[in-house]
PDB file of C-alpha atoms in Angstrom:
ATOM      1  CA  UNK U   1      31.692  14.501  47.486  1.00  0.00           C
ATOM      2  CA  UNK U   2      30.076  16.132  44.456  1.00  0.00           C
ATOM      3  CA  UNK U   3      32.118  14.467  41.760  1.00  0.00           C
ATOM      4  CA  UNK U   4      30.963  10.486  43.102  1.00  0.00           C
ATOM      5  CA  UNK U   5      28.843   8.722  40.614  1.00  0.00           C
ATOM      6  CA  UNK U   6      26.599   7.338  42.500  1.00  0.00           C
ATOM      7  CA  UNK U   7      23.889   9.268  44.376  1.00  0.00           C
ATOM      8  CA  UNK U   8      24.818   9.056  48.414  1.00  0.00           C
ATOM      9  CA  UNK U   9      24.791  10.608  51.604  1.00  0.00           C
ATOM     10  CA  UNK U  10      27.396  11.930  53.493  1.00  0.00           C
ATOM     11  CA  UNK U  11      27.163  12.310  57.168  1.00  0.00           C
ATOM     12  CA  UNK U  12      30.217  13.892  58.883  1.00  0.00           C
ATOM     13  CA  UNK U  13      32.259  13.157  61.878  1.00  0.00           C
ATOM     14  CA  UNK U  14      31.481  14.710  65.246  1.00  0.00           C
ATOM     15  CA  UNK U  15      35.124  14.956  65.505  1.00  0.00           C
ATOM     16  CA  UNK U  16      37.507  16.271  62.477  1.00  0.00           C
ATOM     17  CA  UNK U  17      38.581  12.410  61.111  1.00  0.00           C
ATOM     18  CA  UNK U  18      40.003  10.709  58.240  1.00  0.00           C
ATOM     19  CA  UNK U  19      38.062   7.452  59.399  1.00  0.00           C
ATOM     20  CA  UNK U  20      35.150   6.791  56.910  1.00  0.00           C
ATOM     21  CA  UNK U  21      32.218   3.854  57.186  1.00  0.00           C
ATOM     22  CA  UNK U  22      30.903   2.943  53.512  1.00  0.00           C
ATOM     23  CA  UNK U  23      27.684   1.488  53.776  1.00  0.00           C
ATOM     24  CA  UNK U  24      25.906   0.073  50.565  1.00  0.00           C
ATOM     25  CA  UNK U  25      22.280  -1.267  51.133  1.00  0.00           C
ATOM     26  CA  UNK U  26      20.246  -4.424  50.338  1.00  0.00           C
ATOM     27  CA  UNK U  27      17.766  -5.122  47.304  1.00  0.00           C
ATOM     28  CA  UNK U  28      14.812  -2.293  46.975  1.00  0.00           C
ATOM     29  CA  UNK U  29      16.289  -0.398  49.134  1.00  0.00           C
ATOM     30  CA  UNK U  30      18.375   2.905  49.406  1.00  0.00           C
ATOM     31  CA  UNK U  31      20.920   4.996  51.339  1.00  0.00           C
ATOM     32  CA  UNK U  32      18.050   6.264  53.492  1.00  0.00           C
ATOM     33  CA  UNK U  33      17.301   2.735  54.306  1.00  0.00           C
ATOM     34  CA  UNK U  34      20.304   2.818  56.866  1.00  0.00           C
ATOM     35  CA  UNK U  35      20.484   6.338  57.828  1.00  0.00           C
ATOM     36  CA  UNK U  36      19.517   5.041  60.488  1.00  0.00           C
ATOM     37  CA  UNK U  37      23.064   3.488  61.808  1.00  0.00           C
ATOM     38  CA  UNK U  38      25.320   6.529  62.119  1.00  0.00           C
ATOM     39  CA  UNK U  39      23.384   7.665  64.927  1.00  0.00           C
ATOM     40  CA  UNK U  40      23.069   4.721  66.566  1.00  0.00           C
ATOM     41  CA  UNK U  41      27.123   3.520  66.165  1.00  0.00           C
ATOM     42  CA  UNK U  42      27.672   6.979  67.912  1.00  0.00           C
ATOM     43  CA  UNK U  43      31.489   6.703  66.825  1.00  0.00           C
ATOM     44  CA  UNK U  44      32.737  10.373  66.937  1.00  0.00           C
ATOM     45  CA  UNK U  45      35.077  10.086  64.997  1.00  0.00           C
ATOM     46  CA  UNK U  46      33.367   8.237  61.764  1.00  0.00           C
ATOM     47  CA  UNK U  47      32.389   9.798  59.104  1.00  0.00           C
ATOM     48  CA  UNK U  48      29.963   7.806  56.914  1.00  0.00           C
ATOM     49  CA  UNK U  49      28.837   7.593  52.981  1.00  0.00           C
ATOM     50  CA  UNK U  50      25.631   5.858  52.237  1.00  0.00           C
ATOM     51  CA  UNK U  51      25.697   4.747  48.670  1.00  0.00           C
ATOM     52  CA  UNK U  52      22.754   4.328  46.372  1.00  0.00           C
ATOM     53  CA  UNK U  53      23.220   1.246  43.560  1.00  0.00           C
ATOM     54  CA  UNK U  54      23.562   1.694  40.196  1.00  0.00           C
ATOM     55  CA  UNK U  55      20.301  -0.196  39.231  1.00  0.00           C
ATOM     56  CA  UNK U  56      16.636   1.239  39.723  1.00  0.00           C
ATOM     57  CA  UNK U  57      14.677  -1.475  41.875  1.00  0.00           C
ATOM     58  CA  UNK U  58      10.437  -0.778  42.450  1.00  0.00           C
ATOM     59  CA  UNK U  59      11.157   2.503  43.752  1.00  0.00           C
ATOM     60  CA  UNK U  60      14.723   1.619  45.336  1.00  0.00           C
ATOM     61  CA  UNK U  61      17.985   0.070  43.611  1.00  0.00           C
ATOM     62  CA  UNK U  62      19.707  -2.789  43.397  1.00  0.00           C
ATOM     63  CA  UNK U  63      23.215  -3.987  42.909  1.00  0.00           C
ATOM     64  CA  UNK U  64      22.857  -6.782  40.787  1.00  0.00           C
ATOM     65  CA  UNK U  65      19.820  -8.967  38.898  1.00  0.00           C
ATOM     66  CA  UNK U  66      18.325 -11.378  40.378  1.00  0.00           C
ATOM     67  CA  UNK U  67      20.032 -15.095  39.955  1.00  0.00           C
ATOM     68  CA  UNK U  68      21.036 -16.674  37.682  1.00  0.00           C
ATOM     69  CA  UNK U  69      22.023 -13.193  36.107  1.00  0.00           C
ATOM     70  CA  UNK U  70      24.195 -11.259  39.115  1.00  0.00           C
ATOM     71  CA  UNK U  71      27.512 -11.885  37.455  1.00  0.00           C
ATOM     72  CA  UNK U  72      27.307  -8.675  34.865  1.00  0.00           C
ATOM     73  CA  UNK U  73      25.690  -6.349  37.802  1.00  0.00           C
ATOM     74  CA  UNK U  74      28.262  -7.184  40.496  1.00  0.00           C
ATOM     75  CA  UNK U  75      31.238  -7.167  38.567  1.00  0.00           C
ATOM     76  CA  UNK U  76      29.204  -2.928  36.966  1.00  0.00           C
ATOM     77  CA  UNK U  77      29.121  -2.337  40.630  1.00  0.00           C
ATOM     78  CA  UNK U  78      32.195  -2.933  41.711  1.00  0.00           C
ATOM     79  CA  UNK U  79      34.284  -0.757  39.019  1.00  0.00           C
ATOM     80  CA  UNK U  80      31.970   1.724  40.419  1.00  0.00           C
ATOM     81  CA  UNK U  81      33.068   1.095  44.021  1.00  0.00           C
ATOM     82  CA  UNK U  82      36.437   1.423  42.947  1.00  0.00           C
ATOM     83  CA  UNK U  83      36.379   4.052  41.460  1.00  0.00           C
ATOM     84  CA  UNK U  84      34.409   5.808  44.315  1.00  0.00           C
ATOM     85  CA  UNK U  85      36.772   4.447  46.948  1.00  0.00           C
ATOM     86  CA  UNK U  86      39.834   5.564  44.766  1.00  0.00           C
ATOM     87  CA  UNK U  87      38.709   9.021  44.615  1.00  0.00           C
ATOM     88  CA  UNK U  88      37.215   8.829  48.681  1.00  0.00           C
ATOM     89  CA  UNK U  89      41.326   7.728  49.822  1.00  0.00           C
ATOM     90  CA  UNK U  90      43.045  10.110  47.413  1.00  0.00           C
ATOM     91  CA  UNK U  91      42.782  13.258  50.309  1.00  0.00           C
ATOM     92  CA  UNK U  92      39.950  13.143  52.195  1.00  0.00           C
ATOM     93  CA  UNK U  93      40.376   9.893  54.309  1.00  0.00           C
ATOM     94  CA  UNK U  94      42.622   7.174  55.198  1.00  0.00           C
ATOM     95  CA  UNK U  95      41.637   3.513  53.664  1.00  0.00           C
ATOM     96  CA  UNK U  96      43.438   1.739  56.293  1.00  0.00           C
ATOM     97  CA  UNK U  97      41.206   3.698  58.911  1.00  0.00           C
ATOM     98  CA  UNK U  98      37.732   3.316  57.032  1.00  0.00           C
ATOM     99  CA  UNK U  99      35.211   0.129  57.097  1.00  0.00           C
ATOM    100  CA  UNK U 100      32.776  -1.181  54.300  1.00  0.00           C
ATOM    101  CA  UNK U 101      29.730  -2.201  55.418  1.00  0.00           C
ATOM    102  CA  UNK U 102      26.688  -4.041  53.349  1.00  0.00           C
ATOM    103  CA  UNK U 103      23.773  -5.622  54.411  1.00  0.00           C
ATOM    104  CA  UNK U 104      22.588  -8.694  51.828  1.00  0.00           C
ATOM    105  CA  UNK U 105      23.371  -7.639  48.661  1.00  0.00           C
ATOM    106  CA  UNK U 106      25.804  -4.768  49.771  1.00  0.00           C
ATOM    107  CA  UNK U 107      26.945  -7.761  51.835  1.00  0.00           C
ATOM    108  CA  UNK U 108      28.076  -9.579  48.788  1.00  0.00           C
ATOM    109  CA  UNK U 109      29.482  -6.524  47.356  1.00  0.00           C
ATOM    110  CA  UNK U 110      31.430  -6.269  50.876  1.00  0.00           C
ATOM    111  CA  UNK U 111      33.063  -9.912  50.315  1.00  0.00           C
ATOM    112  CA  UNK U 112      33.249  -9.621  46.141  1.00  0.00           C
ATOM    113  CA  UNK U 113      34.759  -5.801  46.236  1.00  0.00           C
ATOM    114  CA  UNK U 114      36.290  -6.032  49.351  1.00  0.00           C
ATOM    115  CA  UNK U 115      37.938  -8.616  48.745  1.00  0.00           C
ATOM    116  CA  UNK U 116      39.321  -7.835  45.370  1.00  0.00           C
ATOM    117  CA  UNK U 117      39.986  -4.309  45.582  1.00  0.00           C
ATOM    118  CA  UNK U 118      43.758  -3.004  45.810  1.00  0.00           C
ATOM    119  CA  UNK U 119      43.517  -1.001  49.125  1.00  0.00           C
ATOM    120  CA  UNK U 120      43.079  -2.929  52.409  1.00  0.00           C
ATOM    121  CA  UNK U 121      40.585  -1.395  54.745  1.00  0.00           C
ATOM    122  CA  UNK U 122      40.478  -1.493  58.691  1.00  0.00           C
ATOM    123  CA  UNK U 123      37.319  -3.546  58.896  1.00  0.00           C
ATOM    124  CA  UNK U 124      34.586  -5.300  56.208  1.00  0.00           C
ATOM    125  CA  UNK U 125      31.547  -5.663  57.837  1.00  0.00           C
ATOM    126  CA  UNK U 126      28.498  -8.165  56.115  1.00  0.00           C
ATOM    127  CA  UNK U 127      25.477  -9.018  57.393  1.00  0.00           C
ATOM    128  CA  UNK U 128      23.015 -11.264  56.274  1.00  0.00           C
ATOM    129  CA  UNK U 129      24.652 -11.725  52.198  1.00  0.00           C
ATOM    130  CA  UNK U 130      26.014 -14.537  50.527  1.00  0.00           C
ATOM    131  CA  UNK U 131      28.919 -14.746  48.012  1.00  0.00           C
ATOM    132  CA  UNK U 132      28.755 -15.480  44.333  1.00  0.00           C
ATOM    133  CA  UNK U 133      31.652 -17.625  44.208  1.00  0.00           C
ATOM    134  CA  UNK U 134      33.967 -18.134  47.196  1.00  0.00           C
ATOM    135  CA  UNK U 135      36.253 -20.763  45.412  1.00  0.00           C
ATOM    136  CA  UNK U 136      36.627 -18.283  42.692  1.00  0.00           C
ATOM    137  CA  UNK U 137      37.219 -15.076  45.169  1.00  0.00           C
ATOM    138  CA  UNK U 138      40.299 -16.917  47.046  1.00  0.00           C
ATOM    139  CA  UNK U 139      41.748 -17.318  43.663  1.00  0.00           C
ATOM    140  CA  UNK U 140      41.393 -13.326  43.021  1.00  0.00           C
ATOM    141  CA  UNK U 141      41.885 -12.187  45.839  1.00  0.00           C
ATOM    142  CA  UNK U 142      44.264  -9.438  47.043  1.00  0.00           C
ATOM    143  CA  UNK U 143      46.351 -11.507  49.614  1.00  0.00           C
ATOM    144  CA  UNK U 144      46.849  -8.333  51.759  1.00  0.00           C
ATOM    145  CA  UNK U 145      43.011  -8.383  52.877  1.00  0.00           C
ATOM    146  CA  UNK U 146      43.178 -11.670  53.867  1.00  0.00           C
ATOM    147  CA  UNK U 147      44.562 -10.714  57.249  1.00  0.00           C
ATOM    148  CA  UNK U 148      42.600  -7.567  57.598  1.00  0.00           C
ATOM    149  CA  UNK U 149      39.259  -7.167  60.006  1.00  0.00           C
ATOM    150  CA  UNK U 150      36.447  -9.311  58.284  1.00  0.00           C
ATOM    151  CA  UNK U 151      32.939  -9.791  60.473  1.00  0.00           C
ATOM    152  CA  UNK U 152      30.156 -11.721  59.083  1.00  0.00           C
ATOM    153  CA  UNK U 153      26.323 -12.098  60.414  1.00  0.00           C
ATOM    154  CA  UNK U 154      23.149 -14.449  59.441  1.00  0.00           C
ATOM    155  CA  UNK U 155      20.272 -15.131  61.066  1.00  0.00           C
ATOM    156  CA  UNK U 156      19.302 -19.002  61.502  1.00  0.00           C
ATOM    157  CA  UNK U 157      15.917 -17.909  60.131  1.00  0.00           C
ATOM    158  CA  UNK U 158      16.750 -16.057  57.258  1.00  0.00           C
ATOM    159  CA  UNK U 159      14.345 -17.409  54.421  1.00  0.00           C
ATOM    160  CA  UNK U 160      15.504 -15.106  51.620  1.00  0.00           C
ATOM    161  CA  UNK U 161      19.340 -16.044  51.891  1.00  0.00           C
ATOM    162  CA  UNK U 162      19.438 -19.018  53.469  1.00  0.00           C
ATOM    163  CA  UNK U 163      21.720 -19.364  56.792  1.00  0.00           C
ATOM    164  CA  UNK U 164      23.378 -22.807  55.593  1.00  0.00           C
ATOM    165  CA  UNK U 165      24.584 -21.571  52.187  1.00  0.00           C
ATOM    166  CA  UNK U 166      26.633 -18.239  53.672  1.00  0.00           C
ATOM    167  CA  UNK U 167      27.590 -20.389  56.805  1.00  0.00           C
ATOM    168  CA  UNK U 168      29.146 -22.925  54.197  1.00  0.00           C
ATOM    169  CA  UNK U 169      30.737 -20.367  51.854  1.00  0.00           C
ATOM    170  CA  UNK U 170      32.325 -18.525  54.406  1.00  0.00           C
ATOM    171  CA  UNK U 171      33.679 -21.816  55.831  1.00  0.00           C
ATOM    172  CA  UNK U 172      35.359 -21.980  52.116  1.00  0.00           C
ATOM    173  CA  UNK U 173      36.974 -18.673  52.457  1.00  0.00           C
ATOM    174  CA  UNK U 174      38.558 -19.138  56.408  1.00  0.00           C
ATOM    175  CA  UNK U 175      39.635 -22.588  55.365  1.00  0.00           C
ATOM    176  CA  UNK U 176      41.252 -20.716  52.447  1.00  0.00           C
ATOM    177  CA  UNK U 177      43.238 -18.029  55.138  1.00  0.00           C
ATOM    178  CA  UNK U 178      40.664 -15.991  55.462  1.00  0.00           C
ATOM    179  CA  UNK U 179      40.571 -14.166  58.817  1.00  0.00           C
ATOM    180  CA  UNK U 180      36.709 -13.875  59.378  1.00  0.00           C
ATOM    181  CA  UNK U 181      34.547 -14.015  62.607  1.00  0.00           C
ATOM    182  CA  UNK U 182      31.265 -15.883  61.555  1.00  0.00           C
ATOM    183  CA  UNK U 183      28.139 -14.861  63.984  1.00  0.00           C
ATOM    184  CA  UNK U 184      24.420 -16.437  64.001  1.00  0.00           C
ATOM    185  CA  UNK U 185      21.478 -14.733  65.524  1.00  0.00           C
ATOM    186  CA  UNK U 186      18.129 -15.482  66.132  1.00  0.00           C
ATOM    187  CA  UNK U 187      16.450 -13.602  63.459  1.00  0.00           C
ATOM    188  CA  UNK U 188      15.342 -13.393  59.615  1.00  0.00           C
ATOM    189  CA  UNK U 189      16.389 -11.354  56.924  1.00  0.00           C
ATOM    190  CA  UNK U 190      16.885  -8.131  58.846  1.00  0.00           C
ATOM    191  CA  UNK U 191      19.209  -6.452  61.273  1.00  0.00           C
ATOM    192  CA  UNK U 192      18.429  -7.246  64.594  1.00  0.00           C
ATOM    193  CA  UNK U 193      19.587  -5.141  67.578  1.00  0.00           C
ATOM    194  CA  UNK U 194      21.883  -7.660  69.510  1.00  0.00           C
ATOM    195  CA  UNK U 195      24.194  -8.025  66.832  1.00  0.00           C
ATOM    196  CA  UNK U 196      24.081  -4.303  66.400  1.00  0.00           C
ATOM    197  CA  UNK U 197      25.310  -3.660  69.902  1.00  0.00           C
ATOM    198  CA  UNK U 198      27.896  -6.763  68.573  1.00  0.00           C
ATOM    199  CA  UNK U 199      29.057  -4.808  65.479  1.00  0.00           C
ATOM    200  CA  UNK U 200      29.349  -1.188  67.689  1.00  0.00           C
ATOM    201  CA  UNK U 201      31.471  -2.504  69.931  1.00  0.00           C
ATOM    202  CA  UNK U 202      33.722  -5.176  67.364  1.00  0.00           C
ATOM    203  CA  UNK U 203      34.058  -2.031  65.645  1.00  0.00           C
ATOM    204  CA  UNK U 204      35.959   0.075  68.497  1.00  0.00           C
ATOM    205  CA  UNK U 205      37.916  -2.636  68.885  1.00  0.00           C
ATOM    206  CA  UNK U 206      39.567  -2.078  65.260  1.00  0.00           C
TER     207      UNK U 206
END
């Protein structure tokens, strides 16, 4: 883990695994923002790597600017994520036994990366993101992930990404062959613990 770019933590497995969460945080925010999950997914098995972004943010980071400028941040941060995932799958774990997981703008990253990026993952989790360009991604896309595990959350209250706009692109991408399970809550721009319990146990499943 010492030779990843980006500054992260790494907390192991219970249980020797080559199963690996990647979990990339929102705007202002850091790797101890979610430190918090681990623990409470409880997966024995998992080991997890919380990512810091490239960008300082008011005391946290940030993946990309703020519109109408995201293009040259997300497209910085996901060489990075390629790179780190290339060098994660080379011995140490198993690609098509690890998830992604990021919550609004590591959500984007989850659809934008995820989608793009040459190795096909067991699961890509986002909650409460949008996506830059949906029409665009289905054009890019690698058609292997299309099939693959995708789960995506938004609260009906959400007033810093609004629901409507992420309900609608997401709508692009399934109508496109997407395979993704769309799920509203009651809540704003946060995580909220009934879709937690929802994303534990959708995650076993996989």
């Amino acid at each position: 883990m010492e030779n990843l770019t980006l500054n992260h933590i790494f907390i192991p497995s219970k249980v020797a695994s080559k199963k690996l969460m990647i979990i990339l945080h929102g705007r202002g925010d850091s790797s101890r923002g979610f430190t918090f999950l681990p623990p409470y997914l409880n997966i024995d098995d998992m080991n997890y790597l919380l990512l810091d972004a490239p960008y300082d943010y008011y005391g946290g980071f940030s993946w990309y600017d703020l519109p109408p400028k995201q293009l040259e941040g997300i497209a910085y941060s996901s060489s990075i994520l390629a790179d780190t995932l290339d060098t994660l799958f080379e011995e140490e774990f198993n690609a098509d036994e690890s998830f992604l997981f990021g919550f609004s703008q590591g959500a984007l990253l989850t659809f934008e990366f995820g989608a793009r990026y040459e190795k096909v993952l067991a699961g890509y989790i986002a909650v409460s993101g949008y996506i830059y360009d949906a029409d665009n991604l289905l054009l890019e896309i690698n058609q292997d992930v299309k099939a693959s595990n995708w789960l995506c959350t938004h609260g009906i209250y959400d007033d810093v990404l609004p629901f409507n706009t992420s309900k609608d692109q997401v709508e692009t991408l399934q109508n496109g062959g997407f395979d993704i399970t769309f799920k509203s809550y009651q809540k704003d721009h946060t995580v909220a613990e009934d879709e937690l319990m929802m994303i534990k146990e959708w995650i076993k499943t996989k």
